[in-house]
PDB file of C-alpha atoms in Angstrom:
ATOM      1  CA  MET P  29      20.866 140.793 -81.948  1.00  0.00           C
ATOM      2  CA  PHE P  30      20.799 142.980 -84.622  1.00  0.00           C
ATOM      3  CA  LEU P  31      19.497 146.781 -84.585  1.00  0.00           C
ATOM      4  CA  VAL P  32      19.467 149.380 -87.441  1.00  0.00           C
ATOM      5  CA  ASP P  33      19.054 152.762 -85.615  1.00  0.00           C
ATOM      6  CA  PHE P  34      17.317 155.050 -88.138  1.00  0.00           C
ATOM      7  CA  ASP P  35      17.889 158.373 -86.123  1.00  0.00           C
ATOM      8  CA  THR P  36      21.654 157.959 -85.823  1.00  0.00           C
ATOM      9  CA  ALA P  37      21.817 156.108 -89.427  1.00  0.00           C
ATOM     10  CA  ARG P  38      23.968 153.356 -88.027  1.00  0.00           C
ATOM     11  CA  ILE P  39      23.985 149.494 -87.410  1.00  0.00           C
ATOM     12  CA  VAL P  40      24.257 149.074 -83.444  1.00  0.00           C
ATOM     13  CA  PRO P  41      26.313 145.913 -82.853  1.00  0.00           C
ATOM     14  CA  ASP P  42      25.412 143.259 -80.247  1.00  0.00           C
ATOM     15  CA  THR P  43      27.592 144.143 -77.575  1.00  0.00           C
ATOM     16  CA  GLU P  44      26.612 147.662 -77.595  1.00  0.00           C
ATOM     17  CA  ILE P  45      23.070 147.096 -77.185  1.00  0.00           C
ATOM     18  CA  LYS P  46      23.664 144.506 -74.408  1.00  0.00           C
ATOM     19  CA  GLU P  47      25.996 147.128 -72.496  1.00  0.00           C
ATOM     20  CA  GLN P  48      23.220 149.769 -72.587  1.00  0.00           C
ATOM     21  CA  MET P  49      20.449 147.468 -71.584  1.00  0.00           C
ATOM     22  CA  ALA P  50      22.839 146.051 -68.484  1.00  0.00           C
ATOM     23  CA  ALA P  51      23.442 149.746 -67.504  1.00  0.00           C
ATOM     24  CA  LYS P  52      20.295 150.593 -67.275  1.00  0.00           C
ATOM     25  CA  LYS P  53      19.487 149.338 -63.629  1.00  0.00           C
ATOM     26  CA  PRO P  54      22.120 148.233 -60.995  1.00  0.00           C
ATOM     27  CA  TYR P  55      21.524 144.604 -61.520  1.00  0.00           C
ATOM     28  CA  GLN P  56      24.516 143.392 -60.001  1.00  0.00           C
ATOM     29  CA  GLU P  57      23.934 145.148 -56.643  1.00  0.00           C
ATOM     30  CA  TRP P  58      20.453 143.687 -56.555  1.00  0.00           C
ATOM     31  CA  LEU P  59      21.961 140.032 -57.035  1.00  0.00           C
ATOM     32  CA  ASP P  60      24.843 140.975 -54.318  1.00  0.00           C
ATOM     33  CA  HIS P  61      21.946 141.591 -51.637  1.00  0.00           C
ATOM     34  CA  GLY P  62      19.327 139.821 -52.821  1.00  0.00           C
ATOM     35  CA  LEU P  63      20.392 136.361 -54.237  1.00  0.00           C
ATOM     36  CA  LEU P  64      21.014 133.688 -51.511  1.00  0.00           C
ATOM     37  CA  THR P  65      22.636 130.195 -51.659  1.00  0.00           C
ATOM     38  CA  LEU P  66      21.913 127.042 -49.820  1.00  0.00           C
ATOM     39  CA  ASP P  67      25.439 126.705 -49.070  1.00  0.00           C
ATOM     40  CA  ALA P  68      25.711 130.101 -47.272  1.00  0.00           C
ATOM     41  CA  TRP P  69      22.731 129.209 -45.279  1.00  0.00           C
ATOM     42  CA  ALA P  70      24.027 125.657 -44.162  1.00  0.00           C
ATOM     43  CA  GLU P  71      27.353 127.176 -43.391  1.00  0.00           C
ATOM     44  CA  GLU P  72      25.918 130.042 -41.065  1.00  0.00           C
ATOM     45  CA  ALA P  73      23.637 127.652 -39.374  1.00  0.00           C
ATOM     46  CA  LYS P  74      26.456 125.331 -38.674  1.00  0.00           C
ATOM     47  CA  GLY P  75      28.314 128.485 -37.178  1.00  0.00           C
ATOM     48  CA  LYS P  76      25.426 129.027 -34.870  1.00  0.00           C
ATOM     49  CA  GLY P  77      25.293 125.626 -33.501  1.00  0.00           C
ATOM     50  CA  VAL P  78      22.740 123.843 -35.491  1.00  0.00           C
ATOM     51  CA  LYS P  79      23.246 120.221 -34.988  1.00  0.00           C
ATOM     52  CA  LEU P  80      22.381 117.133 -37.125  1.00  0.00           C
ATOM     53  CA  GLY P  81      19.778 114.692 -36.162  1.00  0.00           C
ATOM     54  CA  GLY P  82      21.540 111.200 -35.519  1.00  0.00           C
ATOM     55  CA  PHE P  83      21.253 108.474 -38.490  1.00  0.00           C
ATOM     56  CA  ASN P  84      19.773 105.471 -37.210  1.00  0.00           C
ATOM     57  CA  LEU P  85      21.504 102.716 -39.401  1.00  0.00           C
ATOM     58  CA  ALA P  86      19.202  99.921 -37.879  1.00  0.00           C
ATOM     59  CA  ASP P  87      16.337 101.800 -39.546  1.00  0.00           C
ATOM     60  CA  SER P  88      18.014 101.904 -42.963  1.00  0.00           C
ATOM     61  CA  SER P  89      16.428  98.782 -44.447  1.00  0.00           C
ATOM     62  CA  ARG P  90      12.913  99.697 -43.595  1.00  0.00           C
ATOM     63  CA  ARG P  91      13.397 103.112 -45.009  1.00  0.00           C
ATOM     64  CA  PHE P  92      14.917 101.551 -48.025  1.00  0.00           C
ATOM     65  CA  ASN P  93      11.827  99.142 -48.657  1.00  0.00           C
ATOM     66  CA  MET P  94       9.399 102.197 -47.981  1.00  0.00           C
ATOM     67  CA  PHE P  95      11.083 104.582 -50.424  1.00  0.00           C
ATOM     68  CA  GLY P  96      11.359 101.556 -53.191  1.00  0.00           C
ATOM     69  CA  TYR P  97      15.083 100.599 -52.929  1.00  0.00           C
ATOM     70  CA  THR P  98      15.553  97.209 -54.647  1.00  0.00           C
ATOM     71  CA  THR P  99      18.772  94.966 -54.755  1.00  0.00           C
ATOM     72  CA  GLU P 100      18.997  96.097 -58.319  1.00  0.00           C
ATOM     73  CA  THR P 101      18.923  99.606 -57.278  1.00  0.00           C
ATOM     74  CA  MET P 102      21.647  99.224 -54.684  1.00  0.00           C
ATOM     75  CA  ASP P 103      24.098  97.063 -56.645  1.00  0.00           C
ATOM     76  CA  MET P 104      23.766  98.522 -60.221  1.00  0.00           C
ATOM     77  CA  LEU P 105      23.124 102.334 -59.657  1.00  0.00           C
ATOM     78  CA  LEU P 106      23.926 103.399 -56.136  1.00  0.00           C
ATOM     79  CA  TYR P 107      27.094 101.178 -55.493  1.00  0.00           C
ATOM     80  CA  PRO P 108      28.843 102.037 -58.967  1.00  0.00           C
ATOM     81  CA  MET P 109      28.187 105.929 -58.165  1.00  0.00           C
ATOM     82  CA  ALA P 110      29.539 105.480 -54.678  1.00  0.00           C
ATOM     83  CA  VAL P 111      32.554 103.441 -55.900  1.00  0.00           C
ATOM     84  CA  GLY P 112      33.499 105.149 -59.311  1.00  0.00           C
ATOM     85  CA  GLY P 113      31.710 108.673 -58.861  1.00  0.00           C
ATOM     86  CA  LYS P 114      29.431 107.864 -62.005  1.00  0.00           C
ATOM     87  CA  GLU P 115      26.163 106.215 -63.051  1.00  0.00           C
ATOM     88  CA  ALA P 116      26.450 102.696 -64.463  1.00  0.00           C
ATOM     89  CA  LEU P 117      25.415 102.312 -68.114  1.00  0.00           C
ATOM     90  CA  GLY P 118      22.215 100.577 -68.954  1.00  0.00           C
ATOM     91  CA  SER P 119      19.504  99.954 -71.458  1.00  0.00           C
ATOM     92  CA  MET P 120      17.037 102.769 -71.834  1.00  0.00           C
ATOM     93  CA  GLY P 121      14.074 100.376 -72.436  1.00  0.00           C
ATOM     94  CA  ASN P 122      11.496  99.079 -70.168  1.00  0.00           C
ATOM     95  CA  ASP P 123       9.592  96.309 -70.601  1.00  0.00           C
ATOM     96  CA  ALA P 124       7.902  95.834 -67.150  1.00  0.00           C
ATOM     97  CA  ALA P 125       4.340  95.808 -67.144  1.00  0.00           C
ATOM     98  CA  LEU P 126       2.466  99.109 -66.460  1.00  0.00           C
ATOM     99  CA  ALA P 127       1.712  99.476 -62.847  1.00  0.00           C
ATOM    100  CA  VAL P 128      -1.688 100.020 -63.410  1.00  0.00           C
ATOM    101  CA  LEU P 129      -1.953  96.679 -65.120  1.00  0.00           C
ATOM    102  CA  SER P 130       0.449  95.055 -62.886  1.00  0.00           C
ATOM    103  CA  THR P 131      -0.764  92.221 -60.189  1.00  0.00           C
ATOM    104  CA  GLN P 132       2.311  93.083 -58.169  1.00  0.00           C
ATOM    105  CA  PRO P 133       2.914  95.785 -55.359  1.00  0.00           C
ATOM    106  CA  ARG P 134       4.505  99.002 -57.056  1.00  0.00           C
ATOM    107  CA  ASN P 135       5.637 102.080 -55.954  1.00  0.00           C
ATOM    108  CA  VAL P 136       3.515 104.946 -56.365  1.00  0.00           C
ATOM    109  CA  PHE P 137       5.846 106.962 -58.812  1.00  0.00           C
ATOM    110  CA  ASP P 138       5.745 103.618 -61.168  1.00  0.00           C
ATOM    111  CA  TYR P 139       2.186 104.946 -61.973  1.00  0.00           C
ATOM    112  CA  PHE P 140       3.144 108.278 -63.661  1.00  0.00           C
ATOM    113  CA  LYS P 141       4.601 108.149 -67.144  1.00  0.00           C
ATOM    114  CA  GLN P 142       6.184 110.797 -69.528  1.00  0.00           C
ATOM    115  CA  LEU P 143       3.718 111.418 -72.700  1.00  0.00           C
ATOM    116  CA  PHE P 144       7.014 112.242 -74.557  1.00  0.00           C
ATOM    117  CA  ALA P 145      10.300 111.064 -75.286  1.00  0.00           C
ATOM    118  CA  GLN P 146      13.030 112.766 -73.238  1.00  0.00           C
ATOM    119  CA  VAL P 147      16.313 111.150 -74.303  1.00  0.00           C
ATOM    120  CA  THR P 148      19.582 112.005 -75.687  1.00  0.00           C
ATOM    121  CA  ASN P 149      22.422 109.701 -77.116  1.00  0.00           C
ATOM    122  CA  PRO P 150      25.128 109.666 -75.673  1.00  0.00           C
ATOM    123  CA  PRO P 151      23.486 110.478 -72.297  1.00  0.00           C
ATOM    124  CA  ILE P 152      23.501 114.137 -70.971  1.00  0.00           C
ATOM    125  CA  ASP P 153      24.420 115.301 -67.760  1.00  0.00           C
ATOM    126  CA  PRO P 154      25.742 118.306 -65.687  1.00  0.00           C
ATOM    127  CA  ILE P 155      29.222 116.705 -65.404  1.00  0.00           C
ATOM    128  CA  ARG P 156      30.184 115.806 -68.797  1.00  0.00           C
ATOM    129  CA  GLU P 157      27.922 118.398 -70.454  1.00  0.00           C
ATOM    130  CA  GLU P 158      28.701 121.277 -67.981  1.00  0.00           C
ATOM    131  CA  MET P 159      29.069 123.960 -70.813  1.00  0.00           C
ATOM    132  CA  VAL P 160      25.092 123.548 -71.834  1.00  0.00           C
ATOM    133  CA  MET P 161      23.446 121.880 -68.818  1.00  0.00           C
ATOM    134  CA  SER P 162      23.006 122.468 -65.144  1.00  0.00           C
ATOM    135  CA  LEU P 163      21.022 121.310 -61.975  1.00  0.00           C
ATOM    136  CA  VAL P 164      21.372 124.678 -60.404  1.00  0.00           C
ATOM    137  CA  CYS P 165      17.966 125.957 -59.793  1.00  0.00           C
ATOM    138  CA  PRO P 166      16.622 129.305 -58.174  1.00  0.00           C
ATOM    139  CA  VAL P 167      13.482 128.839 -55.904  1.00  0.00           C
ATOM    140  CA  GLY P 168      11.365 131.003 -54.172  1.00  0.00           C
ATOM    141  CA  PRO P 169       8.762 133.677 -54.866  1.00  0.00           C
ATOM    142  CA  GLU P 170       8.794 134.966 -58.269  1.00  0.00           C
ATOM    143  CA  ALA P 171       8.333 138.603 -59.028  1.00  0.00           C
ATOM    144  CA  ASN P 172       6.319 139.624 -61.897  1.00  0.00           C
ATOM    145  CA  LEU P 173       7.947 139.825 -64.851  1.00  0.00           C
ATOM    146  CA  LEU P 174       5.877 142.288 -66.417  1.00  0.00           C
ATOM    147  CA  ALA P 175       6.116 144.643 -63.444  1.00  0.00           C
ATOM    148  CA  PRO P 176       8.703 147.508 -63.130  1.00  0.00           C
ATOM    149  CA  GLN P 177      12.244 145.764 -62.271  1.00  0.00           C
ATOM    150  CA  GLY P 178      13.448 146.208 -58.794  1.00  0.00           C
ATOM    151  CA  PRO P 179      15.543 144.629 -56.178  1.00  0.00           C
ATOM    152  CA  GLU P 180      12.469 142.164 -55.484  1.00  0.00           C
ATOM    153  CA  HIS P 181      13.315 140.250 -58.624  1.00  0.00           C
ATOM    154  CA  CYS P 182      16.382 138.952 -57.158  1.00  0.00           C
ATOM    155  CA  ARG P 183      15.112 137.555 -53.855  1.00  0.00           C
ATOM    156  CA  ARG P 184      15.864 133.975 -54.794  1.00  0.00           C
ATOM    157  CA  LEU P 185      17.222 131.053 -53.167  1.00  0.00           C
ATOM    158  CA  VAL P 186      19.902 129.248 -55.236  1.00  0.00           C
ATOM    159  CA  VAL P 187      19.752 125.364 -54.981  1.00  0.00           C
ATOM    160  CA  GLU P 188      22.952 123.911 -56.492  1.00  0.00           C
ATOM    161  CA  HIS P 189      21.913 120.280 -56.826  1.00  0.00           C
ATOM    162  CA  PRO P 190      18.435 118.558 -56.101  1.00  0.00           C
ATOM    163  CA  ILE P 191      19.904 116.171 -53.710  1.00  0.00           C
ATOM    164  CA  LEU P 192      20.378 117.980 -50.184  1.00  0.00           C
ATOM    165  CA  SER P 193      22.912 117.205 -47.413  1.00  0.00           C
ATOM    166  CA  LEU P 194      21.948 116.503 -44.025  1.00  0.00           C
ATOM    167  CA  GLU P 195      23.566 119.914 -43.114  1.00  0.00           C
ATOM    168  CA  GLU P 196      21.621 121.917 -45.650  1.00  0.00           C
ATOM    169  CA  MET P 197      18.269 120.062 -44.614  1.00  0.00           C
ATOM    170  CA  ALA P 198      18.896 120.606 -41.004  1.00  0.00           C
ATOM    171  CA  ALA P 199      19.698 124.314 -41.782  1.00  0.00           C
ATOM    172  CA  LEU P 200      16.482 124.510 -43.622  1.00  0.00           C
ATOM    173  CA  LYS P 201      14.212 122.981 -41.083  1.00  0.00           C
ATOM    174  CA  SER P 202      15.662 124.857 -38.019  1.00  0.00           C
ATOM    175  CA  TYR P 203      17.590 128.064 -38.819  1.00  0.00           C
ATOM    176  CA  GLU P 204      16.070 131.192 -40.150  1.00  0.00           C
ATOM    177  CA  TYR P 205      18.268 132.701 -42.663  1.00  0.00           C
ATOM    178  CA  LYS P 206      18.006 136.672 -43.758  1.00  0.00           C
ATOM    179  CA  GLY P 207      14.135 136.651 -43.516  1.00  0.00           C
ATOM    180  CA  TRP P 208      13.755 133.238 -45.092  1.00  0.00           C
ATOM    181  CA  LYS P 209      12.468 130.321 -43.033  1.00  0.00           C
ATOM    182  CA  THR P 210      10.490 127.291 -43.808  1.00  0.00           C
ATOM    183  CA  ALA P 211       7.242 125.221 -42.883  1.00  0.00           C
ATOM    184  CA  GLU P 212       6.963 121.579 -42.165  1.00  0.00           C
ATOM    185  CA  ILE P 213       4.108 119.529 -43.544  1.00  0.00           C
ATOM    186  CA  ASP P 214       3.228 116.130 -42.695  1.00  0.00           C
ATOM    187  CA  ALA P 215       2.747 114.240 -46.052  1.00  0.00           C
ATOM    188  CA  THR P 216       1.675 110.815 -44.602  1.00  0.00           C
ATOM    189  CA  PHE P 217      -1.855 109.499 -43.908  1.00  0.00           C
ATOM    190  CA  GLU P 218      -3.140 106.370 -42.187  1.00  0.00           C
ATOM    191  CA  VAL P 219      -2.811 103.135 -44.409  1.00  0.00           C
ATOM    192  CA  GLY P 220      -6.090 101.934 -42.918  1.00  0.00           C
ATOM    193  CA  SER P 221      -7.963 104.933 -44.116  1.00  0.00           C
ATOM    194  CA  GLY P 222      -7.983 103.744 -47.948  1.00  0.00           C
ATOM    195  CA  ALA P 223      -8.527 106.460 -50.874  1.00  0.00           C
ATOM    196  CA  GLU P 224     -10.656 108.561 -48.879  1.00  0.00           C
ATOM    197  CA  GLY P 225      -7.667 109.009 -46.351  1.00  0.00           C
ATOM    198  CA  LEU P 226      -5.528 109.845 -49.456  1.00  0.00           C
ATOM    199  CA  GLN P 227      -7.977 112.185 -50.783  1.00  0.00           C
ATOM    200  CA  GLU P 228      -8.421 114.249 -47.259  1.00  0.00           C
ATOM    201  CA  ALA P 229      -4.353 114.072 -46.523  1.00  0.00           C
ATOM    202  CA  LEU P 230      -3.956 115.429 -50.003  1.00  0.00           C
ATOM    203  CA  ALA P 231      -6.597 118.448 -49.595  1.00  0.00           C
ATOM    204  CA  ARG P 232      -4.837 118.799 -46.049  1.00  0.00           C
ATOM    205  CA  ILE P 233      -1.437 119.236 -47.554  1.00  0.00           C
ATOM    206  CA  CYS P 234      -2.633 121.619 -50.027  1.00  0.00           C
ATOM    207  CA  GLU P 235      -4.471 123.833 -47.396  1.00  0.00           C
ATOM    208  CA  GLU P 236      -1.295 123.932 -44.983  1.00  0.00           C
ATOM    209  CA  ALA P 237       0.727 124.608 -47.943  1.00  0.00           C
ATOM    210  CA  SER P 238      -1.504 127.611 -49.037  1.00  0.00           C
ATOM    211  CA  GLN P 239      -1.704 128.966 -45.464  1.00  0.00           C
ATOM    212  CA  ALA P 240       1.941 129.101 -45.129  1.00  0.00           C
ATOM    213  CA  ILE P 241       2.631 130.880 -48.208  1.00  0.00           C
ATOM    214  CA  GLN P 242      -0.145 133.487 -47.450  1.00  0.00           C
ATOM    215  CA  GLY P 243       1.320 133.718 -44.127  1.00  0.00           C
ATOM    216  CA  ALA P 244       4.552 134.149 -42.737  1.00  0.00           C
ATOM    217  CA  TYR P 245       6.387 131.703 -44.880  1.00  0.00           C
ATOM    218  CA  GLY P 246       5.374 133.303 -48.271  1.00  0.00           C
TER     219      GLY P 246
END
């Protein structure tokens, strides 16, 4: 940042500008009181006796099939990550038929494709490239950036990783933390209801989500 101050007839250095801006409001105090972390939420819930639900190993195969896990996924992706702590290298190309044109059963997410190239060479990830990339995501209601700055701008929940642990999921579902709580919405529909059932389910999900946000969960 470069600033020429004509009133004082001098060039104001970058560090001085940032120090002046940072000192205008008690930003650190707002962050300390308003910013929450999912780790702290789960830790407090655990201390209050929130218990995890049992894991049904016998039901694992059905769930893997339901969410599209194939033998290749298990052997080529999950196994190397579990054993070596890193994702296996592979080709970025995909010559499989488009889901919309395929005659074989496909997962729902196979029908969605990016309209732009989003690749790096070598691949970028938050472990090897932690200096320039992070998976940390603040969630929750965002205050108006054009409104006067206040503590409400820092009322966010920091999620360190997009994959939640069983402890974190249990805490979110069953424990209220510093005024934050969650609502559960059923995102399923009867298979026999067909396309109309899917449309009705989507409308219902949107309506329930809107009511939750406008009510006690917003």
